[in-house]
XYZ file of C-alpha atoms in Angstrom:
474
model
C 0.231 -0.017 0.046
C 1.758 3.479 -1.092
C 1.817 6.097 1.306
C 0.868 9.881 1.040
C 4.708 11.331 0.340
C 4.375 12.688 4.478
C 2.359 11.270 7.367
C -1.188 11.247 6.962
C -1.372 13.189 10.364
C 0.133 15.269 9.131
C -1.826 17.301 6.565
C -1.081 15.770 3.288
C 1.734 17.259 0.185
C -0.942 18.581 -1.721
C -2.307 20.570 0.949
C 0.896 21.654 2.263
C 2.342 22.650 -1.434
C -1.243 24.784 -2.163
C -0.089 26.798 0.930
C 3.729 27.235 0.121
C 2.183 28.327 -3.926
C -0.725 31.010 -2.072
C 2.078 32.270 0.175
C 4.166 32.362 -3.160
C 1.414 34.284 -5.245
C 1.057 37.006 -2.752
C 4.431 37.591 -2.495
C 4.246 37.629 -6.187
C 1.781 40.149 -6.862
C 3.125 42.132 -4.241
C 6.713 42.546 -5.692
C 5.098 43.610 -9.407
C 2.587 46.292 -7.957
C 5.438 47.479 -6.067
C 7.992 47.086 -9.748
C 4.861 49.191 -11.047
C 4.965 51.822 -8.324
C 8.699 51.932 -8.521
C 8.609 52.158 -11.836
C 5.883 55.512 -11.614
C 7.118 56.905 -9.204
C 11.072 57.354 -11.580
C 8.032 59.393 -14.810
C 6.415 61.654 -11.861
C 3.221 60.197 -11.764
C 2.444 60.231 -8.246
C 3.290 62.869 -5.780
C 6.620 65.738 -5.840
C 8.055 63.492 -3.408
C 8.325 60.136 -4.270
C 9.557 61.396 -7.753
C 12.280 63.520 -5.516
C 13.635 59.634 -3.559
C 13.512 58.308 -7.264
C 15.807 60.604 -8.489
C 18.359 60.918 -5.866
C 21.925 60.319 -7.640
C 23.936 57.187 -6.692
C 27.147 57.208 -5.319
C 28.395 53.948 -5.390
C 25.391 51.907 -6.137
C 24.047 52.137 -2.673
C 22.401 55.431 -1.766
C 19.556 55.260 -3.974
C 16.358 53.791 -2.606
C 14.502 53.599 -6.545
C 15.965 50.282 -7.983
C 14.696 51.662 -11.224
C 17.812 54.473 -12.286
C 15.859 55.652 -15.595
C 12.783 56.159 -17.402
C 14.163 53.391 -19.648
C 14.556 51.358 -17.581
C 10.730 49.366 -17.540
C 9.596 46.498 -15.401
C 9.991 43.598 -17.416
C 13.648 45.254 -17.892
C 13.924 45.405 -14.203
C 12.465 41.359 -13.181
C 14.872 40.326 -16.336
C 18.142 41.297 -15.089
C 18.298 42.016 -11.355
C 19.648 39.588 -8.700
C 16.379 39.946 -7.437
C 14.112 39.711 -10.567
C 16.059 36.051 -11.983
C 15.965 34.411 -8.742
C 12.445 35.225 -8.684
C 11.650 33.736 -11.600
C 12.791 30.704 -10.794
C 11.416 30.763 -7.422
C 7.891 30.699 -8.975
C 8.795 28.069 -11.522
C 9.742 25.928 -9.149
C 6.715 26.489 -6.693
C 4.494 25.481 -9.952
C 6.365 23.017 -11.226
C 6.139 21.392 -7.450
C 2.950 22.738 -6.053
C 0.933 20.953 -10.100
C 2.980 17.491 -9.655
C 1.139 17.032 -6.126
C -2.158 16.635 -7.929
C -3.674 12.990 -7.176
C -3.981 12.124 -10.494
C -0.125 12.251 -10.739
C 0.908 11.367 -7.885
C -1.551 8.577 -8.485
C -0.248 7.347 -11.717
C 3.856 8.874 -12.098
C 4.293 8.769 -8.880
C 8.363 9.373 -10.018
C 7.041 12.809 -11.889
C 6.114 13.482 -8.335
C 9.130 12.347 -7.116
C 11.194 13.859 -8.534
C 9.660 17.541 -9.406
C 9.851 18.029 -5.361
C 13.204 17.666 -5.825
C 13.062 20.907 -7.981
C 13.409 22.528 -3.705
C 17.116 22.515 -4.101
C 16.843 25.348 -6.752
C 13.771 27.308 -5.069
C 15.977 27.372 -1.179
C 19.118 27.976 -3.094
C 17.581 31.297 -5.196
C 16.115 31.875 -2.151
C 19.281 32.092 -0.513
C 20.384 34.204 -3.289
C 17.292 36.190 -3.393
C 18.186 39.003 -1.068
C 21.519 39.689 -2.920
C 20.299 42.636 -4.816
C 19.381 44.417 -1.715
C 16.473 45.385 -3.570
C 14.097 46.475 -0.114
C 16.308 49.197 0.753
C 15.237 51.424 4.638
C 17.335 54.639 5.728
C 20.912 55.148 6.981
C 21.375 57.681 9.421
C 23.402 60.507 7.724
C 25.168 63.008 9.677
C 23.429 64.997 10.164
C 20.704 63.042 10.578
C 17.937 64.249 8.439
C 14.470 64.852 10.085
C 11.878 63.104 7.370
C 8.769 64.873 9.351
C 11.154 68.497 8.573
C 11.966 67.489 5.763
C 9.557 66.028 3.261
C 7.960 69.297 2.103
C 11.333 70.830 2.128
C 12.903 69.113 -1.309
C 14.082 72.050 -2.641
C 16.283 72.430 0.651
C 18.042 69.123 0.787
C 21.700 69.500 1.028
C 21.178 72.792 1.423
C 19.962 72.928 5.585
C 21.527 71.554 7.927
C 18.299 70.139 9.238
C 17.626 68.267 5.812
C 20.645 66.457 4.104
C 19.935 64.591 1.883
C 18.822 60.949 2.646
C 20.735 57.956 2.194
C 19.708 54.609 1.705
C 21.206 51.546 2.320
C 19.947 47.397 1.190
C 19.607 45.464 4.062
C 22.110 42.012 4.255
C 20.292 39.281 2.578
C 19.206 36.546 6.078
C 17.572 33.411 4.484
C 20.591 32.055 4.378
C 20.602 32.644 8.455
C 16.966 30.712 8.170
C 17.580 27.716 5.628
C 20.940 26.530 6.859
C 19.816 24.387 10.032
C 16.956 22.794 8.093
C 19.279 22.400 5.008
C 21.446 20.202 7.610
C 18.893 17.799 8.802
C 17.944 17.262 5.789
C 21.851 16.064 4.631
C 22.241 13.981 8.238
C 18.591 12.796 7.222
C 20.162 11.424 3.257
C 23.431 10.175 5.034
C 21.541 8.059 7.652
C 19.140 6.952 4.950
C 22.630 5.909 2.924
C 23.315 4.287 5.764
C 20.681 2.196 6.334
C 20.892 1.998 2.520
C 23.705 -0.124 2.785
C 22.757 -2.438 5.172
C 22.112 -5.815 4.222
C 18.374 -6.691 3.558
C 17.150 -10.165 3.269
C 14.686 -12.311 2.425
C 12.629 -14.492 4.376
C 9.886 -15.187 1.780
C 8.345 -14.074 -1.043
C 4.344 -14.186 -2.381
C 2.715 -13.165 -5.620
C -0.458 -13.243 -3.809
C -4.155 -13.270 -6.233
C -5.068 -9.879 -7.498
C -1.539 -8.588 -8.074
C -0.623 -8.062 -4.262
C 2.801 -8.668 -3.606
C 4.045 -10.187 -0.353
C 7.686 -9.224 1.324
C 9.082 -11.136 4.161
C 12.345 -9.136 4.561
C 14.530 -9.772 7.258
C 17.121 -6.699 8.702
C 19.842 -6.789 11.979
C 18.582 -4.426 14.611
C 15.046 -3.642 12.656
C 12.369 -3.245 14.876
C 8.341 -2.685 14.552
C 5.224 -1.499 15.621
C 2.266 -1.710 14.726
C 0.839 -0.062 11.327
C 4.443 1.597 10.770
C 5.730 1.695 7.818
C 8.879 2.147 6.076
C 10.202 3.484 2.571
C 11.748 0.744 -0.007
C 14.617 1.475 -2.549
C 14.916 -1.366 -5.614
C 18.178 0.184 -7.375
C 17.580 -2.776 -9.984
C 14.439 -0.146 -10.979
C 15.302 3.372 -9.761
C 18.505 3.917 -7.742
C 16.678 6.999 -6.499
C 13.269 6.331 -5.132
C 11.825 5.189 -2.514
C 8.434 4.698 -1.583
C 6.663 3.662 1.324
C 3.959 1.053 2.291
C 2.582 -0.058 5.409
C 4.074 -3.467 6.962
C 1.639 -5.487 7.958
C 3.251 -7.771 9.757
C 3.791 -8.057 14.031
C 6.138 -7.050 16.160
C 6.236 -10.061 17.915
C 7.278 -11.858 15.178
C 11.238 -12.338 13.951
C 10.880 -10.395 10.045
C 8.696 -7.714 8.876
C 6.133 -7.971 5.990
C 5.100 -5.418 3.724
C 2.551 -5.948 0.793
C 2.284 -3.645 -2.461
C -0.380 -3.672 -4.271
C 0.103 -2.924 -8.477
C -0.571 0.847 -8.664
C 1.768 2.979 -10.699
C 5.555 1.726 -12.821
C 7.353 1.203 -9.651
C 5.599 -1.691 -8.283
C 4.374 -3.090 -11.791
C 8.699 -2.872 -12.212
C 8.972 -4.699 -9.350
C 6.212 -7.174 -9.222
C 7.336 -7.652 -13.399
C 10.914 -8.547 -11.725
C 9.911 -10.981 -9.447
C 7.265 -12.528 -11.200
C 10.345 -14.052 -13.978
C 13.735 -15.029 -10.776
C 13.834 -18.651 -10.842
C 12.689 -21.055 -8.708
C 14.304 -20.697 -5.247
C 16.075 -17.630 -6.401
C 16.739 -14.973 -4.245
C 15.327 -11.349 -4.893
C 16.497 -7.790 -6.470
C 18.704 -5.954 -3.546
C 16.060 -3.979 -1.575
C 17.395 -0.316 0.538
C 14.778 -0.575 3.756
C 15.050 2.487 5.435
C 12.107 3.357 8.721
C 10.428 2.375 10.407
C 8.336 5.733 10.779
C 5.849 5.872 13.061
C 1.813 6.291 12.527
C -1.176 6.932 14.346
C -2.110 3.559 14.337
C 0.641 2.471 16.763
C -2.296 3.910 19.518
C -4.850 2.364 18.913
C -4.189 -0.491 22.006
C -4.407 2.877 24.156
C -8.447 2.456 23.235
C -11.260 0.164 25.266
C -12.664 0.025 21.562
C -10.837 0.258 18.628
C -12.957 0.635 15.482
C -10.753 -0.004 12.478
C -11.937 0.755 9.195
C -9.809 -0.737 6.006
C -10.647 -0.338 2.262
C -9.118 -2.627 -0.089
C -4.933 -3.210 0.285
C -5.767 0.059 3.187
C -6.044 -3.015 5.203
C -2.295 -3.628 5.550
C -2.419 -2.084 8.880
C -5.104 -3.999 10.521
C -3.266 -6.806 9.352
C -0.058 -5.865 11.346
C -2.835 -4.449 14.359
C -4.424 -8.365 14.657
C -1.877 -10.002 14.310
C -0.122 -8.231 17.247
C -3.342 -9.028 18.796
C -2.953 -12.649 18.356
C 0.010 -12.595 19.447
C -0.769 -11.394 22.630
C -2.720 -13.324 23.498
C -1.593 -15.828 22.745
C 1.019 -14.729 25.347
C -1.471 -14.076 27.688
C 0.175 -10.256 27.867
C -1.071 -8.349 30.960
C -0.783 -5.339 29.265
C -2.925 -5.813 26.656
C -5.098 -3.234 27.493
C -8.175 -3.109 24.502
C -11.310 -5.196 25.619
C -13.143 -4.727 22.175
C -12.474 -5.097 18.343
C -14.925 -3.826 15.857
C -13.218 -5.032 12.159
C -14.937 -3.126 8.672
C -13.399 -4.443 5.877
C -14.577 -2.615 2.601
C -13.586 -4.193 -0.918
C -14.462 -4.023 -4.753
C -12.908 -8.188 -5.824
C -13.680 -10.926 -3.749
C -9.851 -11.591 -4.964
C -9.072 -9.020 -2.324
C -10.220 -10.735 0.017
C -8.267 -14.021 -0.105
C -4.697 -13.005 1.387
C -6.448 -11.882 4.458
C -8.680 -14.535 5.136
C -5.793 -16.770 6.805
C -5.215 -14.390 9.510
C -8.742 -13.867 10.329
C -9.673 -17.866 10.298
C -6.639 -18.009 12.516
C -7.891 -14.603 14.584
C -11.993 -16.795 14.375
C -9.941 -20.247 15.750
C -7.805 -18.581 18.758
C -11.106 -16.878 20.081
C -13.362 -19.442 19.901
C -11.089 -21.014 21.487
C -10.452 -19.054 25.184
C -14.004 -18.411 24.882
C -13.648 -14.703 23.453
C -15.354 -15.212 20.564
C -17.129 -11.729 21.540
C -13.879 -10.266 21.427
C -13.371 -9.051 18.017
C -17.022 -7.837 15.625
C -15.298 -8.371 11.873
C -18.098 -7.174 8.794
C -16.640 -8.015 5.523
C -18.092 -5.750 2.667
C -18.007 -6.573 -1.207
C -19.115 -3.178 -3.158
C -18.992 -5.024 -6.705
C -20.003 -7.893 -8.105
C -21.773 -9.506 -10.674
C -25.360 -11.572 -11.643
C -22.819 -14.699 -12.193
C -21.219 -14.075 -8.193
C -24.482 -13.305 -7.171
C -26.047 -16.406 -7.995
C -23.274 -17.886 -6.686
C -23.370 -17.116 -3.502
C -27.624 -17.586 -3.289
C -27.257 -21.461 -4.474
C -24.408 -21.214 -1.125
C -27.020 -18.789 0.896
C -27.095 -22.016 3.582
C -23.863 -23.128 3.880
C -21.714 -22.804 7.453
C -18.953 -20.944 6.502
C -19.018 -18.068 3.459
C -18.501 -18.952 -0.168
C -16.232 -15.369 -0.692
C -13.473 -15.709 2.115
C -13.975 -19.464 3.820
C -14.925 -17.787 7.363
C -17.926 -18.107 9.878
C -18.766 -14.099 9.213
C -20.654 -14.178 5.937
C -20.209 -11.016 3.709
C -21.677 -8.496 3.103
C -22.694 -6.713 -0.569
C -22.552 -3.463 -0.599
C -21.654 -0.319 1.565
C -21.914 -0.897 5.213
C -24.545 2.055 7.102
C -22.804 3.802 9.426
C -25.424 5.030 11.303
C -26.540 2.313 12.250
C -22.984 0.846 12.779
C -22.095 3.769 15.507
C -25.206 2.796 16.962
C -24.438 -0.057 17.551
C -20.680 0.192 19.445
C -21.782 2.969 21.198
C -24.827 1.224 22.790
C -22.866 -2.215 23.078
C -20.206 0.712 24.694
C -22.431 2.955 26.954
C -19.253 4.718 29.077
C -15.803 4.243 26.424
C -13.616 5.826 25.425
C -13.357 4.460 21.604
C -10.695 5.228 18.100
C -11.790 4.961 15.110
C -9.075 4.230 12.503
C -9.392 4.020 8.841
C -7.029 3.739 6.727
C -8.240 4.472 2.964
C -10.205 7.606 0.579
C -10.441 11.146 1.764
C -14.085 10.990 0.763
C -14.753 7.418 3.604
C -12.465 10.045 5.606
C -14.927 12.822 5.583
C -17.954 11.233 6.340
C -16.664 8.492 9.327
C -14.942 12.227 10.659
C -18.776 13.356 11.139
C -20.424 10.618 12.140
C -17.661 10.155 14.733
C -19.161 13.759 16.315
C -22.714 13.049 16.039
C -22.130 10.089 17.641
C -19.961 11.310 21.055
C -22.091 11.916 23.787
C -21.825 15.866 25.223
C -21.824 13.545 28.748
C -18.141 13.187 29.486
C -18.922 9.860 31.131
C -20.287 8.041 28.320
C -19.740 7.243 25.199
C -16.691 9.065 22.726
C -15.273 8.733 18.584
C -12.253 10.091 18.318
C -11.409 10.258 14.436
C -8.207 8.672 13.310
C -7.076 8.296 9.754
C -4.171 7.402 7.224
C -5.594 8.064 3.421
C -3.991 6.756 0.734
């Protein structure tokens, strides 16, 4: 499952880039207006004071106020011939490319375009540091004797002739952007060095499985690797690209001696990886893989709640696979630290094949809970949102079977989408005094629906049911 560029509990990459674009747009428009006003002041279109300030003699290119030094210098010429203008154009173009490549259609279908274009941030910050070197923004300096601006602003003809009104002088401010950029850049370089070190560490394959619906399961082993439930890692496959790192949620439990990821074919990189694995000879080792992480998500907090609602859509079930596996191990070891006493699990899929790789785990949990007399601990509901008439006929024929025809589980598959009002009402009724953590790994549309339901069904009485929403969009 491909995660967003930034951690889900923060704003998405697109949201952050749009904010940058909005700020940059206001900044750019303000500069265009300023340049136009500078030009008009030079032509004397406003008042005598602005024209006088624009016409001040320049000594050593240090004392002027208006950067347009002659009436033949147009605003366009200033933009494309000055340091501030050229770097401003470069910064703006870089930001436009970064913003447009953050669009969802680009990120999903052409992830490499998104990934590489975002590295224009190096050009962006370099231009930002140089941008102030032209010293276009200027302030008045102290003269000897001092220039009394209040007294002299209406006595332009007396400038330099009387003691109170020496000719005013101006100077550009010292560029300070580098002071704000150098810290984050050092941190970035350190992070890249750490990623390189992790990349060089040996990663071994424990198992490679091609699951139904073009889902690749990789079980990997790396010395010193420690994880928590719901976390994700960045993977790099040099056989595809030495520069690209792609994030995937781990489906293994912390109690296991390996970590696993399930990779669905959704883009160029994943398609190439699955193609390489499919062409491997029997028993051959997989391609070299670099691993960076793990990194945390909100799913780590699932065991902090007495009651948890887990909602997965399609391959978005991956973090919950890790959670459910960990619960199984905790029950097996009789872990006294397990605070969670009830879990409601919902899985929405479009195709029947998508259930197959996860059904084994649910069957194991189902059997384990029954043996321990805790069948009510895990309530799970599977929803098939897409089917054809032949499938519907097959289900009708086997409607009386003890197990579901799709998953082989005792819990029968539901068809269509959940009635969330009904589900939340049931959870609230069964847990009248509990704090319920609602966790979603799925599309933004579903996140909007569930967040509203959490607000709607949270009781105003602090002693009664509270719903807290945590999301992970893909």
